[in-house]
Short mmCIF file of C-alpha atoms in Angstrom, two decimals:
data_model
loop_
_atom_site.label_atom_id
_atom_site.label_comp_id
_atom_site.label_asym_id
_atom_site.label_seq_id
_atom_site.Cartn_x
_atom_site.Cartn_y
_atom_site.Cartn_z
CA UNK I 23 -131.26 7.24 93.02
CA UNK I 24 -128.54 7.92 95.64
CA UNK I 25 -127.07 4.19 95.08
CA UNK I 26 -127.23 4.52 91.30
CA UNK I 27 -125.38 7.93 91.69
CA UNK I 28 -122.74 6.03 93.91
CA UNK I 29 -122.28 3.70 91.35
CA UNK I 30 -121.84 6.14 88.62
CA UNK I 31 -119.44 7.99 90.62
CA UNK I 32 -117.53 4.84 91.47
CA UNK I 33 -117.39 4.19 87.65
CA UNK I 34 -116.19 7.34 86.67
CA UNK I 35 -113.41 7.32 89.45
CA UNK I 36 -112.10 3.77 88.50
CA UNK I 37 -112.01 5.16 84.80
CA UNK I 38 -109.96 8.16 85.58
CA UNK I 39 -107.80 5.75 87.85
CA UNK I 40 -107.24 3.68 84.88
CA UNK I 41 -106.50 6.38 82.45
CA UNK I 42 -104.32 8.10 84.98
CA UNK I 43 -102.31 4.71 85.42
CA UNK I 44 -102.24 4.47 81.80
CA UNK I 45 -100.82 7.96 81.12
CA UNK I 46 -98.20 7.34 83.97
CA UNK I 47 -96.93 4.04 82.65
CA UNK I 48 -96.59 5.65 78.85
CA UNK I 49 -94.71 8.63 80.64
CA UNK I 50 -92.35 5.91 82.27
CA UNK I 51 -91.88 4.54 79.10
CA UNK I 52 -91.25 7.72 77.40
CA UNK I 53 -88.79 8.88 79.86
CA UNK I 54 -86.75 5.19 79.71
CA UNK I 55 -86.61 5.90 75.70
CA UNK I 56 -85.50 9.27 75.77
CA UNK I 57 -82.77 8.80 78.37
CA UNK I 58 -81.83 5.46 76.61
CA UNK I 59 -81.74 7.53 73.54
CA UNK I 60 -79.89 10.37 75.08
CA UNK I 61 -77.27 7.92 76.73
CA UNK I 62 -76.72 6.34 73.03
CA UNK I 63 -76.15 9.91 71.69
CA UNK I 64 -73.69 10.39 74.44
CA UNK I 65 -71.78 7.57 73.35
CA UNK I 66 -71.89 8.13 69.86
CA UNK I 67 -70.39 11.35 70.54
CA UNK I 68 -67.90 10.04 72.75
CA UNK I 69 -66.85 7.44 70.01
CA UNK I 70 -66.18 10.27 67.87
CA UNK I 71 -64.17 12.17 70.21
CA UNK I 72 -61.94 9.03 70.90
CA UNK I 73 -61.19 8.68 67.57
CA UNK I 74 -60.25 12.36 67.10
CA UNK I 75 -58.14 11.65 70.11
CA UNK I 76 -56.41 9.00 68.27
CA UNK I 77 -55.97 11.16 65.31
CA UNK I 78 -54.51 14.00 67.16
CA UNK I 79 -51.75 11.56 68.70
CA UNK I 80 -50.43 10.58 65.11
CA UNK I 81 -47.74 12.51 64.21
CA UNK I 82 -47.16 11.38 60.82
CA UNK I 83 -49.55 10.18 57.98
CA UNK I 84 -47.56 9.98 54.82
CA UNK I 85 -50.27 8.71 52.61
CA UNK I 86 -53.03 11.13 54.23
CA UNK I 87 -54.87 7.94 55.13
CA UNK I 88 -56.72 9.66 57.94
CA UNK I 89 -55.83 13.22 57.59
CA UNK I 90 -58.19 13.68 54.68
CA UNK I 91 -60.78 11.09 55.57
CA UNK I 92 -61.25 11.23 59.27
CA UNK I 93 -63.07 14.88 59.26
CA UNK I 94 -65.67 16.50 61.27
CA UNK I 95 -67.97 17.02 57.81
CA UNK I 96 -68.77 13.23 57.40
CA UNK I 97 -70.11 10.51 59.60
CA UNK I 98 -67.21 8.69 61.80
CA UNK I 99 -68.91 5.32 60.54
CA UNK I 100 -67.91 6.21 57.03
CA UNK I 101 -64.19 6.98 57.93
CA UNK I 102 -61.37 4.88 56.68
CA UNK I 103 -60.91 1.66 59.17
CA UNK I 104 -63.97 2.17 61.09
CA UNK I 105 -66.84 -0.39 61.57
CA UNK I 106 -69.96 0.76 63.43
CA UNK I 107 -72.91 -1.17 64.50
CA UNK I 108 -75.61 -0.33 62.20
CA UNK I 109 -78.30 -0.33 64.85
CA UNK I 110 -76.80 1.93 67.76
CA UNK I 111 -73.89 3.67 65.40
CA UNK I 112 -71.16 2.65 67.85
CA UNK I 113 -67.55 1.60 66.72
CA UNK I 114 -67.20 -2.10 66.64
CA UNK I 115 -64.18 -2.74 64.56
CA UNK I 116 -61.02 -0.41 64.13
CA UNK I 117 -58.64 -1.44 61.56
CA UNK I 118 -55.72 0.90 60.62
CA UNK I 119 -53.34 -1.60 59.94
CA UNK I 120 -50.52 -0.99 57.23
CA UNK I 121 -51.09 2.72 56.75
CA UNK I 122 -47.49 3.78 57.66
CA UNK I 123 -48.86 5.94 60.77
CA UNK I 124 -46.50 7.18 63.32
CA UNK I 125 -47.51 8.21 66.76
CA UNK I 126 -48.71 6.99 70.18
CA UNK I 127 -51.92 5.23 71.65
CA UNK I 128 -53.90 7.60 73.72
CA UNK I 129 -55.49 6.47 76.73
CA UNK I 130 -59.08 6.99 75.64
CA UNK I 131 -58.81 4.15 73.26
CA UNK I 132 -59.77 1.72 76.18
CA UNK I 133 -63.33 3.82 76.18
CA UNK I 134 -64.59 2.35 73.12
CA UNK I 135 -66.75 0.06 74.99
CA UNK I 136 -68.75 -1.30 71.67
CA UNK I 137 -65.32 -2.34 70.18
CA UNK I 138 -64.56 -5.89 69.30
CA UNK I 139 -61.58 -5.91 66.89
CA UNK I 140 -58.52 -3.63 67.17
CA UNK I 141 -55.89 -3.99 64.56
CA UNK I 142 -53.27 -1.07 64.42
CA UNK I 143 -50.52 -3.52 62.93
CA UNK I 144 -48.06 -2.77 60.69
CA UNK I 145 -47.38 1.23 61.67
CA UNK I 146 -44.90 2.96 63.57
CA UNK I 147 -46.59 3.45 66.79
CA UNK I 148 -44.42 4.08 69.91
CA UNK I 149 -44.46 4.93 73.43
CA UNK I 150 -46.24 2.47 76.01
CA UNK I 151 -49.63 0.80 75.68
CA UNK I 152 -52.24 2.44 78.52
CA UNK I 153 -51.38 0.45 81.59
CA UNK I 154 -55.44 0.62 82.28
CA UNK I 155 -56.80 -0.34 78.65
CA UNK I 156 -58.64 -3.01 80.03
CA UNK I 157 -59.40 -1.80 83.47
CA UNK I 158 -62.87 -0.28 84.66
CA UNK I 159 -64.88 -2.65 82.49
CA UNK I 160 -63.34 -1.02 79.29
CA UNK I 161 -63.18 -3.11 76.22
CA UNK I 162 -65.49 -5.79 77.53
CA UNK I 163 -66.42 -7.03 73.90
CA UNK I 164 -62.74 -7.05 72.40
CA UNK I 165 -62.09 -10.41 71.08
CA UNK I 166 -58.87 -9.35 68.65
CA UNK I 167 -56.09 -6.93 69.67
CA UNK I 168 -53.28 -6.83 67.07
CA UNK I 169 -50.48 -4.46 67.61
CA UNK I 170 -47.81 -6.30 65.94
CA UNK I 171 -45.17 -4.80 63.65
CA UNK I 172 -45.10 -1.45 65.57
CA UNK I 173 -42.29 0.32 67.68
CA UNK I 174 -44.35 -0.34 71.17
CA UNK I 175 -42.30 -0.80 74.42
CA UNK I 176 -42.53 -0.89 78.43
CA UNK I 177 -44.56 -3.30 80.08
CA UNK I 178 -47.23 -5.56 78.55
CA UNK I 179 -50.26 -4.25 80.60
CA UNK I 180 -51.44 -6.81 83.39
CA UNK I 181 -55.02 -5.40 82.95
CA UNK I 182 -55.22 -7.39 79.50
CA UNK I 183 -57.03 -10.10 81.73
CA UNK I 184 -59.89 -7.77 82.25
CA UNK I 185 -60.91 -7.96 78.54
CA UNK I 186 -62.48 -10.98 79.05
CA UNK I 187 -63.90 -11.85 75.92
CA UNK I 188 -60.15 -11.64 74.12
CA UNK I 189 -59.54 -14.60 71.75
CA UNK I 190 -56.46 -13.29 70.01
CA UNK I 191 -53.61 -11.43 71.45
CA UNK I 192 -50.47 -10.33 68.77
CA UNK I 193 -47.75 -8.08 69.97
CA UNK I 194 -45.12 -9.49 68.10
CA UNK I 195 -42.33 -7.60 66.54
CA UNK I 196 -42.11 -4.58 69.03
CA UNK I 197 -39.91 -3.55 71.70
CA UNK I 198 -42.22 -4.59 74.84
CA UNK I 199 -39.85 -5.25 77.71
CA UNK I 200 -40.41 -6.36 81.45
CA UNK I 201 -41.97 -9.80 81.96
CA UNK I 202 -44.84 -12.01 80.67
CA UNK I 203 -47.71 -11.07 83.19
CA UNK I 204 -49.08 -13.69 84.92
CA UNK I 205 -52.42 -12.61 84.71
CA UNK I 206 -52.51 -13.35 80.93
CA UNK I 207 -53.32 -16.76 82.33
CA UNK I 208 -56.80 -15.62 83.36
CA UNK I 209 -58.12 -14.86 79.84
CA UNK I 210 -60.21 -18.23 79.57
CA UNK I 211 -61.07 -17.63 76.06
CA UNK I 212 -57.47 -16.80 74.50
CA UNK I 213 -56.93 -18.77 71.47
CA UNK I 214 -53.70 -17.08 70.22
CA UNK I 215 -50.97 -15.54 72.08
CA UNK I 216 -48.06 -14.08 70.30
CA UNK I 217 -45.56 -11.92 71.93
CA UNK I 218 -42.60 -13.14 69.89
CA UNK I 219 -39.59 -10.52 68.74
CA UNK I 220 -39.41 -8.30 71.74
CA UNK I 221 -37.30 -7.72 74.82
CA UNK I 222 -39.28 -9.79 77.12
CA UNK I 223 -37.10 -11.27 80.05
CA UNK I 224 -37.41 -13.45 83.06
CA UNK I 225 -39.11 -16.64 83.46
CA UNK I 226 -42.58 -17.56 82.15
CA UNK I 227 -45.34 -18.03 84.86
CA UNK I 228 -44.82 -21.62 85.93
CA UNK I 229 -48.73 -21.96 86.44
CA UNK I 230 -49.33 -20.39 83.09
CA UNK I 231 -51.70 -23.46 82.31
CA UNK I 232 -52.83 -24.61 85.48
CA UNK I 233 -56.12 -24.25 87.15
CA UNK I 234 -58.00 -24.99 83.82
CA UNK I 235 -56.00 -21.75 82.64
CA UNK I 236 -55.69 -21.34 78.77
CA UNK I 237 -57.54 -24.32 78.16
CA UNK I 238 -58.67 -22.96 74.49
CA UNK I 239 -54.97 -22.10 73.57
CA UNK I 240 -53.74 -23.08 70.14
CA UNK I 241 -51.19 -20.86 69.50
CA UNK I 242 -48.17 -19.80 71.89
CA UNK I 243 -45.42 -18.04 70.47
CA UNK I 244 -42.35 -16.34 72.55
CA UNK I 245 -39.79 -16.60 70.10
CA UNK I 246 -36.83 -14.02 69.98
CA UNK I 247 -37.06 -12.65 73.58
CA UNK I 248 -34.69 -12.90 76.53
CA UNK I 249 -36.83 -15.38 78.25
CA UNK I 250 -34.93 -17.77 80.89
CA UNK I 251 -35.64 -20.46 83.32
CA UNK I 252 -37.12 -23.71 83.10
CA UNK I 253 -40.28 -24.63 80.60
CA UNK I 254 -43.16 -24.63 82.98
CA UNK I 255 -44.28 -28.31 83.53
CA UNK I 256 -48.03 -26.73 83.46
CA UNK I 257 -47.77 -26.30 79.58
CA UNK I 258 -48.74 -29.69 79.50
CA UNK I 259 -52.11 -28.74 80.64
CA UNK I 260 -52.96 -26.49 77.88
CA UNK I 261 -53.82 -29.50 75.79
CA UNK I 262 -55.46 -27.83 72.80
CA UNK I 263 -52.29 -26.21 71.83
CA UNK I 264 -51.17 -26.73 68.32
CA UNK I 265 -48.22 -24.64 67.94
CA UNK I 266 -45.62 -23.64 70.49
CA UNK I 267 -42.52 -21.45 69.61
CA UNK I 268 -40.03 -20.91 72.55
CA UNK I 269 -37.00 -20.50 70.11
CA UNK I 270 -34.21 -17.78 70.32
CA UNK I 271 -34.46 -17.38 74.18
CA UNK I 272 -32.29 -18.24 77.12
CA UNK I 273 -34.78 -21.34 78.32
CA UNK I 274 -32.82 -23.68 80.47
CA UNK I 275 -33.30 -27.38 82.44
CA UNK I 276 -34.77 -29.85 80.64
CA UNK I 277 -37.35 -30.54 77.88
CA UNK I 278 -40.59 -31.45 80.32
CA UNK I 279 -41.97 -34.74 79.63
CA UNK I 280 -45.41 -33.07 80.16
CA UNK I 281 -45.41 -31.86 76.73
CA UNK I 282 -46.34 -35.05 75.43
CA UNK I 283 -49.61 -35.05 77.01
CA UNK I 284 -50.63 -31.99 74.17
CA UNK I 285 -52.17 -34.36 72.12
CA UNK I 286 -53.31 -31.67 69.42
CA UNK I 287 -49.56 -30.36 69.03
CA UNK I 288 -48.30 -30.12 65.42
CA UNK I 289 -45.37 -27.91 65.85
CA UNK I 290 -42.82 -27.49 68.68
CA UNK I 291 -40.05 -24.94 68.36
CA UNK I 292 -37.33 -25.00 71.16
CA UNK I 293 -34.40 -24.37 69.08
CA UNK I 294 -31.84 -21.74 70.16
CA UNK I 295 -31.92 -22.21 73.89
CA UNK I 296 -30.04 -23.33 76.31
CA UNK I 297 -31.88 -26.81 77.31
CA UNK I 298 -29.91 -29.62 78.59
CA UNK I 299 -30.11 -33.19 79.69
CA UNK I 300 -32.10 -35.93 77.80
CA UNK I 301 -34.88 -35.98 75.86
CA UNK I 302 -37.76 -37.51 77.54
CA UNK I 303 -37.69 -41.21 76.08
CA UNK I 304 -41.65 -41.73 75.98
CA UNK I 305 -41.92 -38.32 74.16
CA UNK I 306 -44.10 -39.88 71.57
CA UNK I 307 -45.23 -43.22 73.37
CA UNK I 308 -48.80 -43.61 74.81
CA UNK I 309 -50.39 -42.18 71.91
CA UNK I 310 -48.56 -38.78 72.87
CA UNK I 311 -48.11 -36.04 70.14
CA UNK I 312 -49.91 -38.34 67.44
CA UNK I 313 -50.20 -34.77 65.40
CA UNK I 314 -46.72 -33.80 65.51
CA UNK I 315 -45.55 -32.88 62.31
CA UNK I 316 -42.37 -30.25 63.55
CA UNK I 317 -40.23 -30.91 66.46
CA UNK I 318 -37.01 -28.55 66.27
CA UNK I 319 -34.50 -28.80 69.13
CA UNK I 320 -31.62 -27.61 67.31
CA UNK I 321 -28.69 -25.50 69.14
CA UNK I 322 -29.21 -26.52 72.53
CA UNK I 323 -27.21 -28.65 74.79
CA UNK I 324 -29.15 -31.75 74.86
CA UNK I 325 -27.34 -35.06 75.52
CA UNK I 326 -27.81 -38.85 75.15
CA UNK I 327 -29.55 -41.20 72.86
CA UNK I 328 -32.17 -40.02 70.26
CA UNK I 329 -35.49 -41.58 71.93
CA UNK I 330 -36.93 -44.77 69.66
CA UNK I 331 -40.34 -43.48 70.44
CA UNK I 332 -39.93 -40.53 68.32
CA UNK I 333 -40.99 -42.94 65.60
CA UNK I 334 -44.40 -43.04 67.07
CA UNK I 335 -45.09 -39.64 66.54
CA UNK I 336 -47.54 -40.07 63.54
CA UNK I 337 -49.10 -37.04 61.57
CA UNK I 338 -51.11 -39.16 59.11
CA UNK I 339 -54.25 -37.86 60.81
CA UNK I 340 -55.98 -34.83 59.62
#
C-alpha cells in the first residue's frame, strides 16, 4: 500500500509539474504577445506624431490639401498621401507631391521606420535636409526618395548610404550645394541617381564605380551643376548604366575610353563642358556601345578627327 501511495503521489506531483510548465509557457507567450502589441501601438502612435510634426513644419497649404484632411478625428492611415501596412498600421508610403506646399522637412521624418516610398516632389520645401536622415538605422526599408523640384539647399547628407535599400534618389531641381558625397557609392542597390539642376561643385568621386560599387545603377544625371575636374575612369565599371548626363558643368580633361565598356549605355550627354583632346578612336570598337542611340559632345574643346568607329555604335538591338 505504501508503494501504491508513493506512485499515486508521484503521479500527482508529475501532473502538477506538467500543468505548471504549461501555464508558465502560456504566461510567457501571453507576455510576449502583449509586449509586441504594446510595442506596435507605440510605433503607431509614433508614426502619427511624426506626421503631425511634418504638418506643423508646413507654413503654406494653399489648396488645403493637409489642413482639412490631416486631422486628429480620423485615422492617419486614411489621410491624403499616406499609405499604411494593413496588418500593422505602419506608414509605408508617403506621397505629398505636387500639392503646392511650403515649409521645411523635420528631423522626425527619419523615424518612420517602415517607410518604403517618400515622395515630396513638386512643392516649395526649403532649408536643409536633415543630415542624419538615414543614421541610427533609420529608414532601413526606404526604396524611393524623391525630393525633386523644391527649394532645398545645403549639403547632400552623407548618411544616405545608411539607407541600404534605396533604389531611387531624385534631388533634381533644387539648390543643393557642396560636393557629391563619396558615400553614395556604397548604396549597392541604387538604380537611379538624379542630382541635376543644383549648385553642386568640386570633383566627382574618382572611385564612384570602383570596388563593385553601384553595379545596378542605370541612370546617372548630374546635369546643370558646377562640377569640375576629370570624368572618373571608374565610371566604366558601372556597366549597367543606360543613361549618363553630365552636361552643363565644368568637367575638363579627356573623354575616358573606359566609357566604351558600358555595354548597356543608350544615352551619353557630355555637352556644355570643357572637355578637350581627342575622342577615343576605338570608342565604338570591339562591340563597345552597341546600344548607344544618343551621343552629345557639343560645346566642348575637343579636337582631332571624328573616329571612324562611331559607325559601329549600332542601336538595332532592343
